[in-house]
Coordinates of C-alpha atoms and ligand atoms in Angstrom, one line a residue:
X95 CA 112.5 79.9 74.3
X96 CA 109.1 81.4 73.1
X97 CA 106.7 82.5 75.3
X98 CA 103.5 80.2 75.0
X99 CA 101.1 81.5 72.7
X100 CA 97.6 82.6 74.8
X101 CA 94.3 80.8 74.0
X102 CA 92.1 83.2 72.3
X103 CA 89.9 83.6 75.3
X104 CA 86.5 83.9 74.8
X105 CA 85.3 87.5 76.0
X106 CA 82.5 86.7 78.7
X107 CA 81.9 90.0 80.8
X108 CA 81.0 93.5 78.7
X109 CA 84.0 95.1 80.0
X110 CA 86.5 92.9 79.5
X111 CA 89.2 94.2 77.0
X112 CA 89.4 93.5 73.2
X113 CA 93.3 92.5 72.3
X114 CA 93.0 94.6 69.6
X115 CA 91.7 97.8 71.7
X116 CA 94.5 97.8 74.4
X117 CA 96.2 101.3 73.8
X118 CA 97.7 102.2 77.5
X119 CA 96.9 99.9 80.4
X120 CA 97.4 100.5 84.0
X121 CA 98.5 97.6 85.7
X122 CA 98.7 97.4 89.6
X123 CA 101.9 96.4 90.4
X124 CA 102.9 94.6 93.1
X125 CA 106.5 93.8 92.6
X126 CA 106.2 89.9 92.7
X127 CA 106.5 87.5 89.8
X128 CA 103.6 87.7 88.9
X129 CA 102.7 91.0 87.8
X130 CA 106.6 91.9 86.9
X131 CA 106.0 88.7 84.2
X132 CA 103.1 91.0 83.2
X133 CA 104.5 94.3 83.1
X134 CA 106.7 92.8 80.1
X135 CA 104.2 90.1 78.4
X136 CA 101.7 93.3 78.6
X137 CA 104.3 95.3 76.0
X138 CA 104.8 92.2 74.0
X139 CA 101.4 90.5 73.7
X140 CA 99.5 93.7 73.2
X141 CA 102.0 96.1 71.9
X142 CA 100.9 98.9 74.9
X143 CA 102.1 101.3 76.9
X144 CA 102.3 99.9 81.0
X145 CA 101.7 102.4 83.5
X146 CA 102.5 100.9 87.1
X147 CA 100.6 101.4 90.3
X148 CA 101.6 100.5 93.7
X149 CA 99.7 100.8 96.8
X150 CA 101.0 101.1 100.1
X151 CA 98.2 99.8 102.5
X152 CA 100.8 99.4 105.4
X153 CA 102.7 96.4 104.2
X154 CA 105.2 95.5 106.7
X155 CA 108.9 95.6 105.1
X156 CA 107.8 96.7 101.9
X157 CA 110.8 98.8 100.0
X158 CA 108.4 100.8 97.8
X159 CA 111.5 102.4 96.4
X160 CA 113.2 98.8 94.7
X161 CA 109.4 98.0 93.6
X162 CA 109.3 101.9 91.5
X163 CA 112.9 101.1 90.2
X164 CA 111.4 97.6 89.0
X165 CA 108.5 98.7 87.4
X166 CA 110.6 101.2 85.7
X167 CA 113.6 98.4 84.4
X168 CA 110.5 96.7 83.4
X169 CA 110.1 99.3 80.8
X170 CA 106.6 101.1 82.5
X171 CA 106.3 104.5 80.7
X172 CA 105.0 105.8 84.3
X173 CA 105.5 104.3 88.0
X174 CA 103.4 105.2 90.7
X175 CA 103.5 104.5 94.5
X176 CA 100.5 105.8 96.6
X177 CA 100.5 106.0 100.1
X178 CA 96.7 104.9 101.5
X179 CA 97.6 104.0 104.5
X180 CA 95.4 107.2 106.1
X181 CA 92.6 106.5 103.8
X182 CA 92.2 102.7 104.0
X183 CA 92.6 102.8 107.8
X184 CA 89.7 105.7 108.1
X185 CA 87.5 104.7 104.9
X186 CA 88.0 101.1 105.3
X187 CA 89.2 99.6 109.0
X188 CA 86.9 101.8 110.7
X189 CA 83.7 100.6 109.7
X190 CA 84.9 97.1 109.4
X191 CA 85.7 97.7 113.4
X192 CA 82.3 99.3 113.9
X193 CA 80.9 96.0 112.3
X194 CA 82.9 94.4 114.3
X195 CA 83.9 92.5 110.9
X196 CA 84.8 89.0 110.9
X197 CA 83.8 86.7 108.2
X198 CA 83.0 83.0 108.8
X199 CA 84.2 82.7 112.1
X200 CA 87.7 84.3 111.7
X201 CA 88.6 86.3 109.1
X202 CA 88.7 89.9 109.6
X203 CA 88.8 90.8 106.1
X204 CA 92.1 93.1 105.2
X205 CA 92.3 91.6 101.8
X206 CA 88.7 92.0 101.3
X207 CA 88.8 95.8 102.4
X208 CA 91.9 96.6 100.5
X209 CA 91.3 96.1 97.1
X210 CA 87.8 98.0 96.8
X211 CA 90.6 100.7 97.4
X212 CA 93.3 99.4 95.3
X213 CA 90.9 99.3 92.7
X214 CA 89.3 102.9 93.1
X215 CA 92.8 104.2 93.3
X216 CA 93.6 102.1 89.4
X217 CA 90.6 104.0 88.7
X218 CA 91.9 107.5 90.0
X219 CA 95.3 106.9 88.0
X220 CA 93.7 105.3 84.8
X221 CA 92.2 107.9 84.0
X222 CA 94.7 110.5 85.0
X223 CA 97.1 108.8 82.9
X224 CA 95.4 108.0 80.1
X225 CA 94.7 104.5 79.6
X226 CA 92.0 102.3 78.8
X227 CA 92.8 99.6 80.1
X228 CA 93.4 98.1 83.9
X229 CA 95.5 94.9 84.6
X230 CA 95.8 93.0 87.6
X231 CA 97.2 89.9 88.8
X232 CA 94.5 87.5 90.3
X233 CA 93.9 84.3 89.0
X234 CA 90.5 82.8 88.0
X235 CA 90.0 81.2 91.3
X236 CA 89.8 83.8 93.8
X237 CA 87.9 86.1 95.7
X238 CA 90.1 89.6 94.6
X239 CA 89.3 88.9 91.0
X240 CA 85.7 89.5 91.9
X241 CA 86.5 92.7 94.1
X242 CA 88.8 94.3 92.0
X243 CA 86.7 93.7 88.7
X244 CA 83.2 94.8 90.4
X245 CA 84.9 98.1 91.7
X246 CA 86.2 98.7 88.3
X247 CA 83.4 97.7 86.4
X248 CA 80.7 99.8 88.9
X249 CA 83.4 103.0 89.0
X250 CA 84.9 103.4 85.7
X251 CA 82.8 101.9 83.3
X252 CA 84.4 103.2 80.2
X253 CA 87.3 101.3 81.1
X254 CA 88.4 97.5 80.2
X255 CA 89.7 95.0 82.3
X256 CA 92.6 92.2 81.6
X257 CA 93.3 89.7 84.3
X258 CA 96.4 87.9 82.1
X259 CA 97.0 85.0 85.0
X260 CA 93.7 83.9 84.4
X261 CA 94.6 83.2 80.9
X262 CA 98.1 82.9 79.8
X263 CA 98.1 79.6 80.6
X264 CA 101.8 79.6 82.1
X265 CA 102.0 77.8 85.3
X266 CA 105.3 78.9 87.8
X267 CA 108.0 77.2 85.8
X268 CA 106.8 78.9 82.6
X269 CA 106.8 82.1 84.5
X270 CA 110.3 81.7 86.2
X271 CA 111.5 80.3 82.5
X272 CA 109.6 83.9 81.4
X273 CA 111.5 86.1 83.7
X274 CA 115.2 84.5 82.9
X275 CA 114.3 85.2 79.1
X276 CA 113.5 88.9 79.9
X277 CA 116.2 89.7 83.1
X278 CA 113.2 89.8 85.2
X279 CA 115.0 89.6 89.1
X280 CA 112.5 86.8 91.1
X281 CA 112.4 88.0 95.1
X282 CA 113.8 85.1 97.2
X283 CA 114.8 83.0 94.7
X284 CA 113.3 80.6 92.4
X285 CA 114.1 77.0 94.0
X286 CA 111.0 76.6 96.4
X287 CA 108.0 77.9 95.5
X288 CA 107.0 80.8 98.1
X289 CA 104.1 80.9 100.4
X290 CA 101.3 83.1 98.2
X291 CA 101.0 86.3 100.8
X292 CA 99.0 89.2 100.9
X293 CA 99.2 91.4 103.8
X294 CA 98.3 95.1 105.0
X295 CA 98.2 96.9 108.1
X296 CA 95.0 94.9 109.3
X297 CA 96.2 91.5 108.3
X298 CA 98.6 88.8 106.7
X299 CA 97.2 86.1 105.4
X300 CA 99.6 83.5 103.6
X301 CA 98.3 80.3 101.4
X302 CA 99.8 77.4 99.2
X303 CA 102.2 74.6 100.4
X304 CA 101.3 72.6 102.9
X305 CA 98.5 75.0 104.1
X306 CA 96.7 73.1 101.2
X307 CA 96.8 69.3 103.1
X308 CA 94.3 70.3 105.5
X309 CA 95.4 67.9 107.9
X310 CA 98.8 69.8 108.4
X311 CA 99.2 71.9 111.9
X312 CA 100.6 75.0 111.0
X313 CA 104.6 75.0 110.4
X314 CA 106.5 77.6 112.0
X315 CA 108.0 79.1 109.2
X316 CA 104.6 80.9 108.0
X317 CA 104.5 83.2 110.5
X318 CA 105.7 86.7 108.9
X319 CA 104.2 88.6 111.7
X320 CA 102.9 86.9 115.0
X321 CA 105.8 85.4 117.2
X322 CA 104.9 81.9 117.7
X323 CA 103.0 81.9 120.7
X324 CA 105.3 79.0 122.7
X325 CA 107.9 81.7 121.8
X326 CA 106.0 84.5 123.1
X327 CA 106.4 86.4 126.7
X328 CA 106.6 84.2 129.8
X329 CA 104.8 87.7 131.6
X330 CA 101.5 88.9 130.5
X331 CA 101.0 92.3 129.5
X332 CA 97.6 94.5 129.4
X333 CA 96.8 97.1 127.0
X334 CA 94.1 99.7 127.4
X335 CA 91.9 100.7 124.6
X336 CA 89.8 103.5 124.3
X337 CA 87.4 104.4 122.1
X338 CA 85.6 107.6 121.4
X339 CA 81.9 107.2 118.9
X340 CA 83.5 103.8 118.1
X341 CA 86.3 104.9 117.1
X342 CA 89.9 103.7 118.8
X343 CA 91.8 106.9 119.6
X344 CA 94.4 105.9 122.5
X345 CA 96.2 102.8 124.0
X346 CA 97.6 102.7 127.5
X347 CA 96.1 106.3 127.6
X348 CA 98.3 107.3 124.4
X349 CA 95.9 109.8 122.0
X350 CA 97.4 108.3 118.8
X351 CA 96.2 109.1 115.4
X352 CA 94.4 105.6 113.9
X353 CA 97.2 104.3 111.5
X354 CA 99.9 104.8 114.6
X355 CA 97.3 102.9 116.5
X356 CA 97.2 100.5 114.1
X357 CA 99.9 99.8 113.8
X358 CA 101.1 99.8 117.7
X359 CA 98.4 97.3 118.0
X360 CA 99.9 95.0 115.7
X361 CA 103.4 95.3 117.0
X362 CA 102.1 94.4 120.7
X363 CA 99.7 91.7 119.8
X364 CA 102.6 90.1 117.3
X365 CA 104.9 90.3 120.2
X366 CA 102.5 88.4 122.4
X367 CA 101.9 85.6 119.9
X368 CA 98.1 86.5 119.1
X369 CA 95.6 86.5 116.2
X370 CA 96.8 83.5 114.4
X371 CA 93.6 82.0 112.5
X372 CA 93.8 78.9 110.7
X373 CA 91.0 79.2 108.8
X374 CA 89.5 77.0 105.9
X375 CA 86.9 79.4 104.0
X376 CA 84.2 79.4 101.8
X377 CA 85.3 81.9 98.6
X378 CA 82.7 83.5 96.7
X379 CA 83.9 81.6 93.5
X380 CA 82.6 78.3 94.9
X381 CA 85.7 76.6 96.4
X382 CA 86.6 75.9 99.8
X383 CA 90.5 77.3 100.8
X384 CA 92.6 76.8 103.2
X385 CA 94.5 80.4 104.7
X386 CA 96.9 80.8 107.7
X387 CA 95.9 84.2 109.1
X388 CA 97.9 86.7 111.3
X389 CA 95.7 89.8 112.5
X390 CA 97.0 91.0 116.1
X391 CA 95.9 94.3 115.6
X392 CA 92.1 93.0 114.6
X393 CA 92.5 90.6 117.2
X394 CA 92.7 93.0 120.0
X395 CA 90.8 96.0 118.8
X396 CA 87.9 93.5 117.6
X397 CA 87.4 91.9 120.8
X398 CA 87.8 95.4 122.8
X399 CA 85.8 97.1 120.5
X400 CA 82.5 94.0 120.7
X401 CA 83.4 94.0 124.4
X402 CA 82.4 98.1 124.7
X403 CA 80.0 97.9 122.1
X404 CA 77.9 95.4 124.4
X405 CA 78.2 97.4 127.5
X406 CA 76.5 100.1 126.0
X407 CA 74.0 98.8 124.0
X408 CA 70.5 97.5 125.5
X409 CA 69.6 93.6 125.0
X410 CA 67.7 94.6 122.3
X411 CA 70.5 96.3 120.0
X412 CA 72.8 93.5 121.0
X413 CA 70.1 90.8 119.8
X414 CA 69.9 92.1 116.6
X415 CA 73.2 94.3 115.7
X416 CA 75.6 90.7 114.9
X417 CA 73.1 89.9 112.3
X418 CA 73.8 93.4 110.3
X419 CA 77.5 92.4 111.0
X420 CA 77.1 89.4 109.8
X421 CA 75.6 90.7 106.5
X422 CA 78.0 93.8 106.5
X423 CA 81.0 91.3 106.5
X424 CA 79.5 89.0 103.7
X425 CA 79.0 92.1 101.5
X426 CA 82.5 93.1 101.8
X427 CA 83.8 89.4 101.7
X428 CA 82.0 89.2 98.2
X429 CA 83.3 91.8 96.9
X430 CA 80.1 94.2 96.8
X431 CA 81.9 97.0 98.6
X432 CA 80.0 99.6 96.3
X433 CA 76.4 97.9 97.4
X434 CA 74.1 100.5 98.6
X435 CA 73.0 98.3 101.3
X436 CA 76.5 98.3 103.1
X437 CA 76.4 102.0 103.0
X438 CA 72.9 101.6 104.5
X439 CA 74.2 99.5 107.0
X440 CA 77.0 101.8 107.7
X441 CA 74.3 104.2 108.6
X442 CA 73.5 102.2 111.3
X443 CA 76.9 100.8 112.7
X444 CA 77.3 104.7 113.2
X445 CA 74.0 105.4 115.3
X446 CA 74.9 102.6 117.4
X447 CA 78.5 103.8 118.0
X448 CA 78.1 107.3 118.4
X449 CA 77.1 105.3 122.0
X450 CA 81.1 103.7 121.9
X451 CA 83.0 105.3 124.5
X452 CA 85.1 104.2 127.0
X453 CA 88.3 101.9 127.9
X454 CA 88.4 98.0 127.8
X455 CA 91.5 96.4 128.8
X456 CA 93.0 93.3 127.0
X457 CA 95.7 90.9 128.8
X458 CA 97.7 89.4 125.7
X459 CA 99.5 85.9 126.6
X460 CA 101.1 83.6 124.7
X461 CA 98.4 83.0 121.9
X462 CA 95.5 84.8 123.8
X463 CA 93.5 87.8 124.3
X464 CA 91.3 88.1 127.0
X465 CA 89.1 91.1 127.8
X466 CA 89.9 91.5 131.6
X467 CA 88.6 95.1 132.2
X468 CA 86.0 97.6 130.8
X469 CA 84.6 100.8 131.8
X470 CA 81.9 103.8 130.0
X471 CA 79.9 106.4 131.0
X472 CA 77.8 105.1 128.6
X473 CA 77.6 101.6 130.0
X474 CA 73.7 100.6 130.8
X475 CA 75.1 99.1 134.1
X476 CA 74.6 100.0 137.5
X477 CA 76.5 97.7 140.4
X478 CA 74.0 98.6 143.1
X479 CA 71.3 96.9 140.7
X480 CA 73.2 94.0 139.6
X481 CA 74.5 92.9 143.3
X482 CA 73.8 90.3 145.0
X483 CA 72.4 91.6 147.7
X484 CA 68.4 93.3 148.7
X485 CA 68.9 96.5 146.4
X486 CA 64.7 97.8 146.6
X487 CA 63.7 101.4 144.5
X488 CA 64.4 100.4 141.2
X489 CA 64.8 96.6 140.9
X490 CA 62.2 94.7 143.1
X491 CA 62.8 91.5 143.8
X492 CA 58.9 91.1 144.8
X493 CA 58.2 91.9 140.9
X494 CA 60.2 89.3 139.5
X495 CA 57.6 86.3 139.9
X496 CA 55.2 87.9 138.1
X497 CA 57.7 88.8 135.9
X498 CA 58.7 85.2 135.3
X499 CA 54.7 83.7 135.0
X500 CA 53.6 86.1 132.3
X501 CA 57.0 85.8 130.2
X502 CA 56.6 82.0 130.1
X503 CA 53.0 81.9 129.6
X504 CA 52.8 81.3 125.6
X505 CA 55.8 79.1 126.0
X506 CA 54.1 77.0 128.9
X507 CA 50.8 76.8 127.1
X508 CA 52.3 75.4 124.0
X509 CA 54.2 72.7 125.8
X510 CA 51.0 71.5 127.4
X511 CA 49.1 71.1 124.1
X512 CA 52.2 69.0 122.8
X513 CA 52.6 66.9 126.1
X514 CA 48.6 66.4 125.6
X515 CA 48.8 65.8 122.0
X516 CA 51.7 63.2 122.4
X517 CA 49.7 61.4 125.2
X518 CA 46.5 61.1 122.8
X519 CA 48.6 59.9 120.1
X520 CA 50.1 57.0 122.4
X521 CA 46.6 56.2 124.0
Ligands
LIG129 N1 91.1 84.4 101.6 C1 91.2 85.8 101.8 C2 90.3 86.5 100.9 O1 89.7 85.9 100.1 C3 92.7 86.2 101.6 C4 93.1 86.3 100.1 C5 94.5 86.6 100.0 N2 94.8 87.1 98.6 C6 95.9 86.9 97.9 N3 95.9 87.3 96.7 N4 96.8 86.1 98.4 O2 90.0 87.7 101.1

């Protein structure tokens, strides 16, 4: 069978590679169908040299070993596996914490922070290695497209880009026909076409199937990650975090260094059934998608983090600080990692946590995480001032009529001119 002949497509971005300019391309490899279908159609269609990068960002299960020994059947002339997990949970996760990242509603972004690394680290290697050229494997319709091609395009920008899914034109039985031809192995078979996952130490996120009839409830079988939580502990457990400038350094009173942390914050919130997110989203590419999310670890460090964050932050900072989230998430959902203005907000997610330290405690049950205890000696609380009872010196009750007249005065006048203007109208 011959593979199906590409469209000429139409070169629309300045750095998109010329087929007759591709000398030595590094492709980030993943080990899936996919991009093993490329590593060989790469060779063929262009006649160039594949150099294969894999990143480990803390993917549960992954054998980073079989993907090298792939890569290398596959005919790459070099395979590389880098371990990020230090630098995507310091460069990456932190300030997503301190931002308290969550985009629309419930995603915590671990894609989204990912490949701005991915892509630097193609970027790193490229050019080490010589090529000219980076491949990856996203389609046309996605967000990682867009990350992945900025980074590239704002890093490197004497390199080219080739994105071959978006057009080769083969759909999954072309592919699978594509790998028998060339003794490509397909993980998990070929009979059922797999749930489309993407995961890392902050998150799992799975899409395709039934995920796509948006009426569906989620079917067991998705989760990779989070027990199901009717199948989760009968007993509820706690887990204290601490934090130090923002930063989470210990649970249950353990010092752990972050990506241990991370990590042991998954496992517990997975056992306990928590941060499942069903979540339909609103890409950056125009289309709405469906995702089933698992993110214990965000789940409880996020709502720990906010929890402390709050305590020690006046009404004023905690007014306006989720709006700079807010932003700081879209930026990074969008794929603008390298934006000056994230790195302008970063500025000031630090200032405000260098204030973040303390210990909140999360009770994790079946499905839920609850924020059940807190405590900081930064916290601008004081009990003898918030009790109930006659507390004088500082906080006077006496004050707080006068208190109450002058703060509603512009709000009371304007409701009188209203009421007076409606009355004139009806009379
Ligand atoms: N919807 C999420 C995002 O846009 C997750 C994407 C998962 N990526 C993937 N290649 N499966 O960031």
């Amino acid at each position: 069978m011959s593979q199906p002949e590409p469209a000429p497509a139409p070169r629309t971005a300045s750095y998109e590679a010329d087929p007759a300019e591709v000398g030595r391309v590094l492709l980030l490899y993943s080990g899936g169908l996919d991009t093993s279908v490329m590593l060989k159609w790469i060779q063929e269609r262009y006649g160039a040299e594949v150099v294969a990068l894999s990143v480990d960002l803390g993917q549960p299960g992954e054998d980073w070993d079989v993907v090298r020994d792939k890569a290398r059947r596959l005919g790459a002339v070099e395979c590389h596996v880098v371990d990020a997990r230090e630098q995507f949970a310091r460069e990456f996760v932190l300030p997503a914490i301190k931002a308290n990242a969550v985009y629309g509603g419930g995603y915590p972004l671990f894609t989204a922070l990912g490949r701005p690394l991915i892509a630097r680290l193609a970027v790193e290697q490229a050019r080490a290695s010589g090529c000219d050229t980076i491949a990856h494997g996203c389609t046309g319709k996605g967000n990682d497209q867009v990350r992945i091609e900025a980074t590239v395009a704002t890093l490197a920008p004497e390199l080219r880009l080739l994105a071959p899914v978006r057009d080769w034109r083969m759909g999954r039985e072309e592919e699978i026909a594509y790998a028998r031809e060339h003794g490509i192995a397909i993980k998990g078979g070929s009979e059922v076409a797999p749930y489309s996952i993407d995961d890392n130490l902050w998150g799992r996120s799975s899409e395709g199937r039934w995920i796509e009839a948006l009426d569906q409830p989620p079917q067991d079988d998705v989760f990779g990650l989070v027990t199901p939580p009717q199948d989760a502990p009968d007993e509820p457990q706690d887990v204290a975090v601490t934090f130090e400038r923002g930063v989470p350094v210990a649970l249950d009173g353990q010092r752990l260094g972050l990506v241990e942390l991370l990590e042991r914050a998954a496992e517990l919130g997975a056992r306990h059934g928590v941060g499942i997110v069903d979540h339909v989203e609103d890409r950056i590419v125009g289309l709405k998608v469906r995702d089933i999310y698992e993110v214990p670890a965000a789940a409880i460090l996020l709502s720990a983090h906010q929890e402390l964050e709050r305590l020690v932050c006046t009404i004023h900072q905690n007014q306006f600080k989720p709006g700079l989230d807010r932003q700081w998430a879209y930026l990074v959902y969008a794929g603008l990692w390298w934006e000056p203005l994230r790195d302008d907000l970063d500025a000031y997610m630090d200032r405000v946590n260098q204030q973040v330290t303390g210990t909140v405690n999360v009770r994790l049950y079946k499905g839920s995480t609850r924020v059940v205890a807190r405590e900081s000696p930064n916290a601008i609380y004081d009990p003898e001032l918030a009790t109930f009872g006659e507390s004088g010196g500082l906080f006077s009750q006496h004050a707080a009529p006068g208190f109450i007249e002058l703060w509603s005065l512009q709000s009371r006048m304007a409701h009188r001119l209203r009421a007076e203007r409606r009355d004139g109208d009806a009379g």
